[in-house]
Amino acid sequence: MPSSSHVPRCFALLPCAGSGSRAGTAQPKQYQPLAGLPLVRHTLAAFAGVARIARVLVVVAPGDEMLAAHDASFAIAPCGGATRAESVFNGLAALQALGAAAHDWVLVHDAARCLVTPALIDALIDACLPDAVGGLLALPLADTLKCADAAGRVTATLDRTGKWLAQTPQMFRLGALQAALAAHAGTGFAGITDEASAMEAAGHRPLLVRGSAQNFKVTYPEDFALAEAVLQSRERL
């Protein structure tokens, strides 16, 4: 979608190519039924509720046709890689093929964070649009943090002051994020656990924007029941 305007647009990129091995499901967790819909559909619904998102691109594994049914609210790119970082890197190129420019913003979001809300997404956009770097949703660490040895015994208690739990979306300029990830492509993106870590390695200091405890990543079997309970409570409001 080429644009003659120099005003940066906001695109969303959802890596959705993982196997979800820790979730204990028979299929990738992003497609596991949750409150009557595949989990990722709840994620997509949240982004569909944000008027400032110009386009949503879902990156799936090659041959994955679970989202193949036509839906004008998002596009699909079957270019998922072996790691999340590779899927995002490939997805950025796919966004460019759709007309996104280097100065446009990209909000990368975990498909399995299905409880994100339009309000949280809008809050991140509001905070990052005037920022030179961009940033991410995150929560200050509330619990005591322990270090452990190989036997599972505590070796130290760490000071939690100034420590945050990273969430998504993470919002950066497409060109800057692409360059930051490209610097690690030769090593298979070793050490890159999220977009912010790639930007940090490139010398940037991403902005931390307070998220929500409900914006957790569905990872383990018990997370499905909790996510469903939250969705049902929202329906009653």
XYZ file of N, CA, C and O in Angstrom, residues 1-13 54-55 57 91-107 171-179:
168
model
N 0.828 -1.180 0.000
C 0.000 0.000 0.000
C 0.877 1.250 0.000
O 1.106 1.863 1.022
N 1.439 1.624 -1.166
C 2.294 2.782 -1.255
C 1.556 4.036 -0.815
O 0.346 4.172 -0.986
N 2.290 4.980 -0.239
C 1.698 6.222 0.220
C 2.588 7.383 -0.175
O 3.810 7.303 -0.077
N 1.968 8.462 -0.646
C 2.732 9.642 -1.010
C 3.020 10.509 0.199
O 3.778 11.475 0.125
N 2.406 10.194 1.336
C 2.579 11.000 2.537
C 3.879 10.640 3.238
O 4.308 9.491 3.254
N 4.501 11.669 3.828
C 5.715 11.426 4.607
C 5.386 11.189 6.072
O 6.278 11.000 6.882
N 4.107 11.243 6.424
C 3.698 10.987 7.805
C 3.825 9.498 8.086
O 3.229 8.668 7.391
N 4.625 9.116 9.081
C 4.806 7.684 9.360
C 3.490 7.008 9.730
O 2.667 7.557 10.450
N 3.298 5.807 9.219
C 2.137 4.997 9.550
C 2.532 3.932 10.563
O 3.719 3.693 10.802
N 1.534 3.290 11.140
C 1.769 2.217 12.106
C 1.290 0.896 11.526
O 0.130 0.777 11.110
N 2.178 -0.069 11.495
C 1.851 -1.419 11.052
C 2.005 -2.376 12.236
O 2.810 -2.137 13.137
N 1.245 -3.449 12.224
C 1.385 -4.487 13.246
C 1.927 -5.753 12.598
O 1.524 -6.122 11.495
N 2.850 -6.396 13.287
C 3.460 -7.633 12.805
C 3.333 -8.683 13.897
O 3.839 -8.503 15.010
N -2.419 0.715 10.263
C -2.694 0.743 8.823
C -2.898 -0.655 8.256
O -3.700 -0.850 7.337
N -2.154 -1.627 8.781
C -2.236 -3.003 8.265
C -1.691 -3.948 9.318
O -0.730 -3.622 10.026
N -0.027 -7.722 9.700
C 0.565 -8.835 8.967
C 0.864 -9.968 9.935
O 1.542 -9.773 10.943
N 9.342 -11.091 8.317
C 8.094 -10.355 8.260
C 8.292 -8.890 7.916
O 7.449 -8.286 7.236
N 9.384 -8.309 8.358
C 9.664 -6.912 8.017
C 9.842 -6.748 6.514
O 9.363 -5.768 5.920
N 10.522 -7.707 5.897
C 10.679 -7.663 4.432
C 9.322 -7.807 3.747
O 9.050 -7.150 2.740
N 8.464 -8.661 4.300
C 7.123 -8.843 3.728
C 6.300 -7.563 3.859
O 5.535 -7.212 2.956
N 6.465 -6.850 4.972
C 5.767 -5.578 5.140
C 6.221 -4.561 4.101
O 5.412 -3.811 3.548
N 7.539 -4.545 3.835
C 8.048 -3.637 2.807
C 7.446 -3.969 1.447
O 7.132 -3.080 0.662
N 7.290 -5.262 1.165
C 6.688 -5.675 -0.107
C 5.230 -5.210 -0.204
O 4.709 -5.018 -1.305
N 4.605 -5.012 0.952
C 3.230 -4.517 0.975
C 3.158 -2.989 0.927
O 2.063 -2.420 0.919
N 4.319 -2.340 0.925
C 4.341 -0.886 0.801
C 4.787 -0.124 2.027
O 4.807 1.111 2.007
N 5.144 -0.819 3.114
C 5.634 -0.121 4.302
C 7.008 0.471 4.012
O 7.818 -0.121 3.294
N 7.269 1.630 4.596
C 8.531 2.336 4.368
C 9.424 2.246 5.603
O 8.958 1.922 6.707
N 10.699 2.556 5.416
C 11.668 2.462 6.501
C 11.311 3.369 7.675
O 11.603 3.050 8.833
N 10.663 4.511 7.394
C 10.351 5.438 8.482
C 9.022 5.109 9.168
O 8.669 5.738 10.161
N 8.290 4.125 8.640
C 7.035 3.721 9.280
C 7.313 2.964 10.576
O 8.375 2.360 10.754
N 6.335 2.989 11.464
C 6.439 2.267 12.731
C 5.897 0.841 12.572
O 4.937 0.613 11.849
N 6.526 -0.088 13.282
C 6.056 -1.474 13.319
C 5.853 -1.874 14.774
O 6.757 -1.725 15.605
N 4.656 -2.365 15.066
C 4.356 -2.894 16.396
C 4.411 -4.415 16.303
O 3.542 -5.043 15.683
N 7.405 -1.412 19.721
C 7.173 -0.502 18.602
C 8.439 0.255 18.223
O 8.981 1.029 19.020
N 8.902 0.022 16.989
C 10.106 0.689 16.487
C 9.925 1.032 15.014
O 9.037 0.499 14.342
N 10.792 1.912 14.508
C 10.780 2.219 13.083
C 11.214 0.974 12.314
O 12.148 0.265 12.713
N 10.537 0.714 11.206
C 10.823 -0.497 10.433
C 12.294 -0.570 10.037
O 12.948 -1.609 10.210
N 12.841 0.502 9.486
C 14.228 0.484 9.021
C 15.221 0.252 10.142
O 16.179 -0.517 9.988
N 14.998 0.917 11.277
C 15.914 0.766 12.406
C 15.872 -0.643 12.970
O 16.910 -1.236 13.296
N 14.670 -1.204 13.085
C 14.542 -2.569 13.609
C 15.138 -3.574 12.639
O 15.826 -4.528 13.050
N 14.900 -3.371 11.364
C 15.446 -4.281 10.361
C 16.973 -4.283 10.408
O 17.609 -5.346 10.359
N 17.577 -3.111 10.527
C 19.039 -3.017 10.608
C 19.558 -3.672 11.883
O 20.593 -4.358 11.873
